PDB file of C-alpha atoms in Angstrom:
ATOM      1  CA  MET A  80      82.074  99.298  96.932  1.00 47.00           C
ATOM      2  CA  ALA A  81      81.145  95.922  98.419  1.00 56.00           C
ATOM      3  CA  VAL A  82      81.358  97.040 102.128  1.00 71.00           C
ATOM      4  CA  LYS A  83      81.668  99.684 104.705  1.00 84.00           C
ATOM      5  CA  THR A  84      85.415 100.466 104.756  1.00 92.00           C
ATOM      6  CA  ASP A  85      87.874 102.021 107.215  1.00 92.00           C
ATOM      7  CA  LEU A  86      90.283 103.265 104.696  1.00 96.00           C
ATOM      8  CA  ASP A  87      91.588 106.514 105.874  1.00 96.00           C
ATOM      9  CA  PRO A  88      89.051 109.367 104.618  1.00 96.00           C
ATOM     10  CA  ALA A  89      92.225 111.426 103.697  1.00 95.00           C
ATOM     11  CA  ILE A  90      93.331 108.847 101.235  1.00 97.00           C
ATOM     12  CA  ALA A  91      89.658 107.960  99.945  1.00 97.00           C
ATOM     13  CA  ASP A  92      89.495 111.487  99.006  1.00 97.00           C
ATOM     14  CA  ARG A  93      92.313 111.063  96.529  1.00 96.00           C
ATOM     15  CA  LEU A  94      90.685 108.197  94.649  1.00 97.00           C
ATOM     16  CA  LYS A  95      89.175 108.559  91.285  1.00 95.00           C
ATOM     17  CA  ARG A  96      87.392 105.243  90.786  1.00 94.00           C
ATOM     18  CA  THR A  97      85.777 103.555  87.872  1.00 89.00           C
ATOM     19  CA  SER A  98      82.013 103.142  87.710  1.00 86.00           C
ATOM     20  CA  ASP A  99      82.410 100.114  89.716  1.00 89.00           C
ATOM     21  CA  GLY A 100      84.286 101.756  92.216  1.00 93.00           C
ATOM     22  CA  LEU A 101      87.568 100.447  91.510  1.00 94.00           C
ATOM     23  CA  VAL A 102      91.153 101.475  90.735  1.00 96.00           C
ATOM     24  CA  ALA A 103      93.811  99.595  89.066  1.00 96.00           C
ATOM     25  CA  ALA A 104      96.558  97.999  91.283  1.00 98.00           C
ATOM     26  CA  ILE A 105      99.927  97.345  89.322  1.00 98.00           C
ATOM     27  CA  VAL A 106     102.068  94.823  91.290  1.00 98.00           C
ATOM     28  CA  ARG A 107     105.785  94.828  91.221  1.00 98.00           C
ATOM     29  CA  GLU A 108     108.301  92.710  92.756  1.00 98.00           C
ATOM     30  CA  HIS A 109     110.555  94.110  95.254  1.00 97.00           C
ATOM     31  CA  GLY A 110     114.225  93.597  94.248  1.00 96.00           C
ATOM     32  CA  SER A 111     113.832  92.520  90.503  1.00 96.00           C
ATOM     33  CA  GLY A 112     111.377  95.296  89.973  1.00 96.00           C
ATOM     34  CA  ASP A 113     109.530  92.970  87.515  1.00 97.00           C
ATOM     35  CA  VAL A 114     105.870  93.655  86.800  1.00 98.00           C
ATOM     36  CA  LEU A 115     104.020  90.617  87.876  1.00 98.00           C
ATOM     37  CA  MET A 116     100.350  91.489  87.419  1.00 98.00           C
ATOM     38  CA  LEU A 117      97.304  93.810  87.021  1.00 98.00           C
ATOM     39  CA  ALA A 118      94.457  93.512  89.778  1.00 97.00           C
ATOM     40  CA  TRP A 119      91.723  95.761  91.135  1.00 96.00           C
ATOM     41  CA  MET A 120      91.209  97.452  94.725  1.00 98.00           C
ATOM     42  CA  ASP A 121      88.298  98.874  95.920  1.00 97.00           C
ATOM     43  CA  ASP A 122      88.270 100.872  99.170  1.00 97.00           C
ATOM     44  CA  GLU A 123      88.644  98.226 101.579  1.00 97.00           C
ATOM     45  CA  ALA A 124      90.924  95.992  99.549  1.00 98.00           C
ATOM     46  CA  LEU A 125      93.173  99.032  99.595  1.00 98.00           C
ATOM     47  CA  HIS A 126      92.679  99.498 103.369  1.00 97.00           C
ATOM     48  CA  ARG A 127      93.281  95.766 103.914  1.00 97.00           C
ATOM     49  CA  THR A 128      96.399  95.873 101.708  1.00 97.00           C
ATOM     50  CA  LEU A 129      97.798  98.785 104.030  1.00 97.00           C
ATOM     51  CA  THR A 130      97.094  97.638 107.155  1.00 96.00           C
ATOM     52  CA  THR A 131      97.610  93.522 106.959  1.00 96.00           C
ATOM     53  CA  GLY A 132     100.948  93.712 105.080  1.00 94.00           C
ATOM     54  CA  ARG A 133      99.231  91.226 102.534  1.00 97.00           C
ATOM     55  CA  ALA A 134      98.162  92.226  98.809  1.00 97.00           C
ATOM     56  CA  THR A 135      94.413  91.790  98.790  1.00 98.00           C
ATOM     57  CA  TYR A 136      91.827  92.654  95.648  1.00 98.00           C
ATOM     58  CA  TRP A 137      88.535  92.669  94.613  1.00 96.00           C
ATOM     59  CA  SER A 138      88.189  89.773  92.181  1.00 94.00           C
ATOM     60  CA  ARG A 139      85.639  91.370  89.266  1.00 90.00           C
ATOM     61  CA  SER A 140      84.720  87.804  88.290  1.00 89.00           C
ATOM     62  CA  ARG A 141      83.888  86.469  91.427  1.00 93.00           C
ATOM     63  CA  GLU A 142      82.933  89.723  93.201  1.00 94.00           C
ATOM     64  CA  GLU A 143      84.537  88.975  96.451  1.00 96.00           C
ATOM     65  CA  TYR A 144      87.828  90.029  98.345  1.00 97.00           C
ATOM     66  CA  TRP A 145      90.605  88.129  97.304  1.00 95.00           C
ATOM     67  CA  VAL A 146      94.003  88.041  99.671  1.00 97.00           C
ATOM     68  CA  LYS A 147      96.622  86.834  96.967  1.00 96.00           C
ATOM     69  CA  GLY A 148      97.965  83.400  98.170  1.00 95.00           C
ATOM     70  CA  ALA A 149      94.999  82.606 100.393  1.00 94.00           C
ATOM     71  CA  THR A 150      94.663  79.264  98.292  1.00 92.00           C
ATOM     72  CA  SER A 151      97.914  79.038  96.449  1.00 93.00           C
ATOM     73  CA  GLY A 152     100.150  80.030  99.246  1.00 95.00           C
ATOM     74  CA  HIS A 153     101.749  82.654  96.681  1.00 96.00           C
ATOM     75  CA  PHE A 154     101.357  85.449  98.858  1.00 96.00           C
ATOM     76  CA  GLN A 155     102.352  88.993  98.415  1.00 97.00           C
ATOM     77  CA  TYR A 156     103.880  90.774 101.293  1.00 97.00           C
ATOM     78  CA  VAL A 157     103.526  94.605 100.772  1.00 97.00           C
ATOM     79  CA  ARG A 158     106.672  96.573 100.703  1.00 97.00           C
ATOM     80  CA  SER A 159     105.040  99.919  99.591  1.00 97.00           C
ATOM     81  CA  VAL A 160     101.938 101.322  97.947  1.00 98.00           C
ATOM     82  CA  ALA A 161     102.140 104.626  95.795  1.00 98.00           C
ATOM     83  CA  LEU A 162      99.002 106.281  94.426  1.00 98.00           C
ATOM     84  CA  ASP A 163      99.326 107.971  90.808  1.00 98.00           C
ATOM     85  CA  CYS A 164      98.863 111.594  89.863  1.00 97.00           C
ATOM     86  CA  ASP A 165      95.520 111.416  89.241  1.00 93.00           C
ATOM     87  CA  GLY A 166      94.382 109.029  91.732  1.00 96.00           C
ATOM     88  CA  ASP A 167      93.086 106.450  89.386  1.00 94.00           C
ATOM     89  CA  ALA A 168      96.123 103.671  89.740  1.00 98.00           C
ATOM     90  CA  LEU A 169      98.068 101.973  92.341  1.00 98.00           C
ATOM     91  CA  LEU A 170     101.983 100.584  92.292  1.00 98.00           C
ATOM     92  CA  VAL A 171     102.124  98.084  94.661  1.00 98.00           C
ATOM     93  CA  THR A 172     105.455  96.821  95.426  1.00 97.00           C
ATOM     94  CA  VAL A 173     105.564  93.157  97.009  1.00 97.00           C
ATOM     95  CA  ASP A 174     107.819  90.512  98.028  1.00 97.00           C
ATOM     96  CA  GLN A 175     106.367  87.651  96.020  1.00 97.00           C
ATOM     97  CA  VAL A 176     106.057  83.970  97.502  1.00 96.00           C
ATOM     98  CA  GLY A 177     106.160  81.695  94.412  1.00 96.00           C
ATOM     99  CA  ALA A 178     104.735  82.709  90.999  1.00 96.00           C
ATOM    100  CA  ALA A 179     102.567  85.301  90.752  1.00 97.00           C
ATOM    101  CA  CYS A 180     100.590  83.859  87.678  1.00 97.00           C
ATOM    102  CA  HIS A 181      97.938  81.460  87.939  1.00 94.00           C
ATOM    103  CA  THR A 182      99.545  79.730  85.172  1.00 95.00           C
ATOM    104  CA  GLY A 183     102.802  79.169  86.937  1.00 96.00           C
ATOM    105  CA  ALA A 184     104.650  81.889  85.241  1.00 97.00           C
ATOM    106  CA  HIS A 185     106.776  84.268  87.183  1.00 97.00           C
ATOM    107  CA  THR A 186     104.639  87.127  85.772  1.00 98.00           C
ATOM    108  CA  CYS A 187     101.334  87.424  83.888  1.00 98.00           C
ATOM    109  CA  PHE A 188     102.843  89.300  81.180  1.00 98.00           C
ATOM    110  CA  PHE A 189     104.245  86.567  79.008  1.00 97.00           C
ATOM    111  CA  ASP A 190     102.630  86.918  75.663  1.00 97.00           C
ATOM    112  CA  GLU A 191     104.513  89.244  73.461  1.00 97.00           C
ATOM    113  CA  LEU A 192     102.817  91.212  70.712  1.00 97.00           C
ATOM    114  CA  PRO A 193     104.513  91.906  67.492  1.00 96.00           C
ATOM    115  CA  VAL A 194     105.839  95.596  67.141  1.00 96.00           C
ATOM    116  CA  THR A 195     105.951  96.514  63.706  1.00 91.00           C
ATOM    117  CA  SER A 196     107.118 100.081  63.522  1.00 76.00           C
ATOM    118  CA  PRO A 197     107.213 101.313  59.420  1.00 55.00           C
ATOM    119  CA  ALA A 198     110.372 102.742  58.531  1.00 43.00           C
ATOM    120  CA  GLY A 199     110.748 106.086  59.407  1.00 44.00           C
ATOM    121  CA  GLY A 200     107.488 105.772  61.819  1.00 45.00           C
ATOM    122  CA  ALA A 201     109.694 106.669  64.835  1.00 46.00           C
ATOM    123  CA  ASP A 202     111.544 109.458  63.087  1.00 47.00           C
ATOM    124  CA  ARG A 203     114.477 110.054  65.594  1.00 47.00           C
TER     125      ARG A 203
ATOM    126  CA  MET B 167      85.527 101.110  70.363  1.00 47.00           C
ATOM    127  CA  ALA B 168      85.777 104.820  68.702  1.00 56.00           C
ATOM    128  CA  VAL B 169      86.745 103.944  64.966  1.00 71.00           C
ATOM    129  CA  LYS B 170      86.924 100.796  63.072  1.00 84.00           C
ATOM    130  CA  THR B 171      90.540  99.343  63.710  1.00 92.00           C
ATOM    131  CA  ASP B 172      92.606  97.467  61.471  1.00 92.00           C
ATOM    132  CA  LEU B 173      94.012  95.552  64.971  1.00 96.00           C
ATOM    133  CA  ASP B 174      95.082  92.259  63.705  1.00 96.00           C
ATOM    134  CA  PRO B 175      91.909  90.317  64.617  1.00 96.00           C
ATOM    135  CA  ALA B 176      94.545  87.122  65.997  1.00 95.00           C
ATOM    136  CA  ILE B 177      95.160  89.880  68.835  1.00 97.00           C
ATOM    137  CA  ALA B 178      91.970  91.189  69.296  1.00 97.00           C
ATOM    138  CA  ASP B 179      90.359  88.203  69.753  1.00 97.00           C
ATOM    139  CA  ARG B 180      92.791  87.702  72.750  1.00 96.00           C
ATOM    140  CA  LEU B 181      91.401  91.274  74.527  1.00 97.00           C
ATOM    141  CA  LYS B 182      89.178  91.322  77.320  1.00 95.00           C
ATOM    142  CA  ARG B 183      87.831  94.860  77.337  1.00 94.00           C
ATOM    143  CA  THR B 184      86.185  96.859  79.831  1.00 89.00           C
ATOM    144  CA  SER B 185      82.552  97.770  79.387  1.00 86.00           C
ATOM    145  CA  ASP B 186      84.135 100.612  77.781  1.00 89.00           C
ATOM    146  CA  GLY B 187      85.992  98.783  75.278  1.00 93.00           C
ATOM    147  CA  LEU B 188      89.302  99.197  77.105  1.00 94.00           C
ATOM    148  CA  VAL B 189      92.396  97.603  78.404  1.00 96.00           C
ATOM    149  CA  ALA B 190      94.683  98.848  81.107  1.00 96.00           C
ATOM    150  CA  ALA B 191      98.153  99.764  79.684  1.00 98.00           C
ATOM    151  CA  ILE B 192     101.198  99.785  82.308  1.00 98.00           C
ATOM    152  CA  VAL B 193     103.903 101.797  80.794  1.00 98.00           C
ATOM    153  CA  ARG B 194     107.390 100.765  81.958  1.00 98.00           C
ATOM    154  CA  GLU B 195     110.662 102.370  81.170  1.00 98.00           C
ATOM    155  CA  HIS B 196     113.173 100.195  79.357  1.00 97.00           C
ATOM    156  CA  GLY B 197     116.452 100.267  81.005  1.00 95.00           C
ATOM    157  CA  SER B 198     115.683 101.639  84.624  1.00 96.00           C
ATOM    158  CA  GLY B 199     112.359  99.052  84.741  1.00 96.00           C
ATOM    159  CA  ASP B 200     110.732 102.239  86.578  1.00 97.00           C
ATOM    160  CA  VAL B 201     106.721 102.165  86.128  1.00 98.00           C
ATOM    161  CA  LEU B 202     106.020 105.433  84.824  1.00 98.00           C
ATOM    162  CA  MET B 203     102.157 105.446  84.400  1.00 98.00           C
ATOM    163  CA  LEU B 204      98.850 103.872  83.661  1.00 98.00           C
ATOM    164  CA  ALA B 205      96.750 104.476  80.713  1.00 97.00           C
ATOM    165  CA  TRP B 206      94.313 102.862  78.446  1.00 96.00           C
ATOM    166  CA  MET B 207      94.166 101.513  75.114  1.00 98.00           C
ATOM    167  CA  ASP B 208      91.253 100.306  72.644  1.00 97.00           C
ATOM    168  CA  ASP B 209      91.873  98.308  69.821  1.00 97.00           C
ATOM    169  CA  GLU B 210      92.944 100.950  67.727  1.00 97.00           C
ATOM    170  CA  ALA B 211      95.055 102.547  70.238  1.00 98.00           C
ATOM    171  CA  LEU B 212      96.881  99.442  70.727  1.00 98.00           C
ATOM    172  CA  HIS B 213      97.144  98.905  66.794  1.00 97.00           C
ATOM    173  CA  ARG B 214      98.642 102.322  66.456  1.00 97.00           C
ATOM    174  CA  THR B 215     101.060 101.689  68.992  1.00 98.00           C
ATOM    175  CA  LEU B 216     102.203  98.552  67.477  1.00 97.00           C
ATOM    176  CA  THR B 217     102.614  99.927  64.335  1.00 96.00           C
ATOM    177  CA  THR B 218     103.946 103.436  64.564  1.00 96.00           C
ATOM    178  CA  GLY B 219     106.336 102.731  67.419  1.00 94.00           C
ATOM    179  CA  ARG B 220     104.664 105.516  69.749  1.00 97.00           C
ATOM    180  CA  ALA B 221     102.667 104.768  72.436  1.00 97.00           C
ATOM    181  CA  THR B 222      99.061 105.855  71.861  1.00 98.00           C
ATOM    182  CA  TYR B 223      96.371 105.670  74.145  1.00 98.00           C
ATOM    183  CA  TRP B 224      92.721 106.316  74.537  1.00 96.00           C
ATOM    184  CA  SER B 225      91.636 109.340  76.806  1.00 94.00           C
ATOM    185  CA  ARG B 226      89.022 108.607  78.845  1.00 90.00           C
ATOM    186  CA  SER B 227      88.423 112.205  80.045  1.00 89.00           C
ATOM    187  CA  ARG B 228      89.080 113.886  76.531  1.00 93.00           C
ATOM    188  CA  GLU B 229      87.565 110.745  74.656  1.00 94.00           C
ATOM    189  CA  GLU B 230      89.885 110.938  72.174  1.00 96.00           C
ATOM    190  CA  TYR B 231      93.325 109.253  71.020  1.00 97.00           C
ATOM    191  CA  TRP B 232      96.314 110.635  72.527  1.00 95.00           C
ATOM    192  CA  VAL B 233      99.832 110.139  71.081  1.00 97.00           C
ATOM    193  CA  LYS B 234     101.943 110.231  74.253  1.00 96.00           C
ATOM    194  CA  GLY B 235     104.215 113.648  73.814  1.00 95.00           C
ATOM    195  CA  ALA B 236     102.357 114.944  70.583  1.00 94.00           C
ATOM    196  CA  THR B 237     101.942 118.228  72.794  1.00 92.00           C
ATOM    197  CA  SER B 238     104.474 118.072  75.428  1.00 93.00           C
ATOM    198  CA  GLY B 239     107.416 116.397  73.521  1.00 95.00           C
ATOM    199  CA  HIS B 240     107.579 113.613  75.919  1.00 96.00           C
ATOM    200  CA  PHE B 241     106.888 110.981  73.266  1.00 96.00           C
ATOM    201  CA  GLN B 242     107.257 107.098  74.450  1.00 97.00           C
ATOM    202  CA  TYR B 243     109.174 104.918  71.705  1.00 97.00           C
ATOM    203  CA  VAL B 244     107.930 101.525  71.766  1.00 97.00           C
ATOM    204  CA  ARG B 245     110.250  98.898  72.854  1.00 97.00           C
ATOM    205  CA  SER B 246     107.749  96.117  73.577  1.00 97.00           C
ATOM    206  CA  VAL B 247     104.132  95.174  74.089  1.00 98.00           C
ATOM    207  CA  ALA B 248     103.055  92.305  76.054  1.00 98.00           C
ATOM    208  CA  LEU B 249      99.615  90.796  76.835  1.00 98.00           C
ATOM    209  CA  ASP B 250      98.721  89.624  80.415  1.00 98.00           C
ATOM    210  CA  CYS B 251      97.400  86.077  80.866  1.00 97.00           C
ATOM    211  CA  ASP B 252      93.561  87.041  81.160  1.00 93.00           C
ATOM    212  CA  GLY B 253      94.167  89.630  78.241  1.00 96.00           C
ATOM    213  CA  ASP B 254      92.895  92.443  80.241  1.00 94.00           C
ATOM    214  CA  ALA B 255      96.208  94.527  80.704  1.00 98.00           C
ATOM    215  CA  LEU B 256      98.988  95.311  78.611  1.00 98.00           C
ATOM    216  CA  LEU B 257     102.904  95.895  79.609  1.00 98.00           C
ATOM    217  CA  VAL B 258     104.327  98.622  77.364  1.00 98.00           C
ATOM    218  CA  THR B 259     108.003  98.814  77.598  1.00 97.00           C
ATOM    219  CA  VAL B 260     109.237 102.152  75.990  1.00 97.00           C
ATOM    220  CA  ASP B 261     112.053 104.902  75.688  1.00 97.00           C
ATOM    221  CA  GLN B 262     110.839 107.838  77.512  1.00 97.00           C
ATOM    222  CA  VAL B 263     111.648 111.367  76.369  1.00 96.00           C
ATOM    223  CA  GLY B 264     111.575 113.873  79.314  1.00 96.00           C
ATOM    224  CA  ALA B 265     109.020 113.302  82.101  1.00 96.00           C
ATOM    225  CA  ALA B 266     106.391 110.793  81.966  1.00 97.00           C
ATOM    226  CA  CYS B 267     104.027 112.589  84.227  1.00 97.00           C
ATOM    227  CA  HIS B 268     102.139 115.525  83.137  1.00 94.00           C
ATOM    228  CA  THR B 269     103.382 117.124  86.691  1.00 95.00           C
ATOM    229  CA  GLY B 270     106.983 117.189  85.503  1.00 96.00           C
ATOM    230  CA  ALA B 271     107.889 114.302  87.813  1.00 97.00           C
ATOM    231  CA  HIS B 272     109.569 111.280  86.099  1.00 97.00           C
ATOM    232  CA  THR B 273     106.784 108.717  87.165  1.00 98.00           C
ATOM    233  CA  CYS B 274     103.251 109.278  87.898  1.00 98.00           C
ATOM    234  CA  PHE B 275     103.669 107.164  90.894  1.00 98.00           C
ATOM    235  CA  PHE B 276     104.952 109.704  93.495  1.00 97.00           C
ATOM    236  CA  ASP B 277     102.282 109.761  96.244  1.00 97.00           C
ATOM    237  CA  GLU B 278     103.299 107.122  98.765  1.00 97.00           C
ATOM    238  CA  LEU B 279     100.558 106.053 101.076  1.00 97.00           C
ATOM    239  CA  PRO B 280     101.319 104.870 104.817  1.00 96.00           C
ATOM    240  CA  VAL B 281     101.605 100.927 105.041  1.00 96.00           C
ATOM    241  CA  THR B 282     101.108 100.080 108.683  1.00 91.00           C
ATOM    242  CA  SER B 283     101.164  96.153 109.208  1.00 76.00           C
ATOM    243  CA  PRO B 284      99.809  95.366 112.796  1.00 55.00           C
ATOM    244  CA  ALA B 285     102.671  93.147 114.897  1.00 42.00           C
ATOM    245  CA  GLY B 286     102.463  89.613 113.460  1.00 44.00           C
ATOM    246  CA  GLY B 287     100.179  90.861 110.645  1.00 45.00           C
ATOM    247  CA  ALA B 288     102.438  89.152 108.038  1.00 47.00           C
ATOM    248  CA  ASP B 289     103.500  86.064 109.947  1.00 47.00           C
ATOM    249  CA  ARG B 290     106.606  85.038 108.664  1.00 47.00           C
TER     250      ARG B 290
END
């Protein structure tokens, strides 16, 4: 964890973090339901997300907190946050301003991979 | 990576793996668009997912491949797989048989956390 955090201990106790102290945050757009991106949060990023209303992540490459939109203006206003059953992933539902992806795309998931099930492979 | 893999090198070259050799896989239900769960894939799990039509993950706790539904019958038949812009996350769209969550819930994200934006926190 990068800094001392004020995250509610009752929530912190339910997190199952990577060796780097992070949980995965799936970001979904309110309304459309589109999956926009995957980011990472430590306890303090989650605390800031829950209490400021703006999605805040931990940047693994820059090793710093990252308020989504702080430089681009493409803020994510937080509608809800849910933790998964084993505590290692969050689903963050947001109102997205502009494009979620740094490429300018609506979502980060635009590179479709070929699914080539063999004949009879999915026997249903 | 656990085993030698037949994953297309052109795809493997685009993956940005954790130190454990994994990429995060967000699983979304076809039709409803519901986000069901987060799991992990190494190269071989991705290869099997793309070529067998059944979602296959790497279990970090059991350290083995895991065909979702192999024991529960709750298979995930793969509709599409997309890689994100920086290669460290996959969006897997599936037809889900039964419940996605081992608790019996439809999705793993049922633990809502309190979002408490301070007045004026999201100044819009």
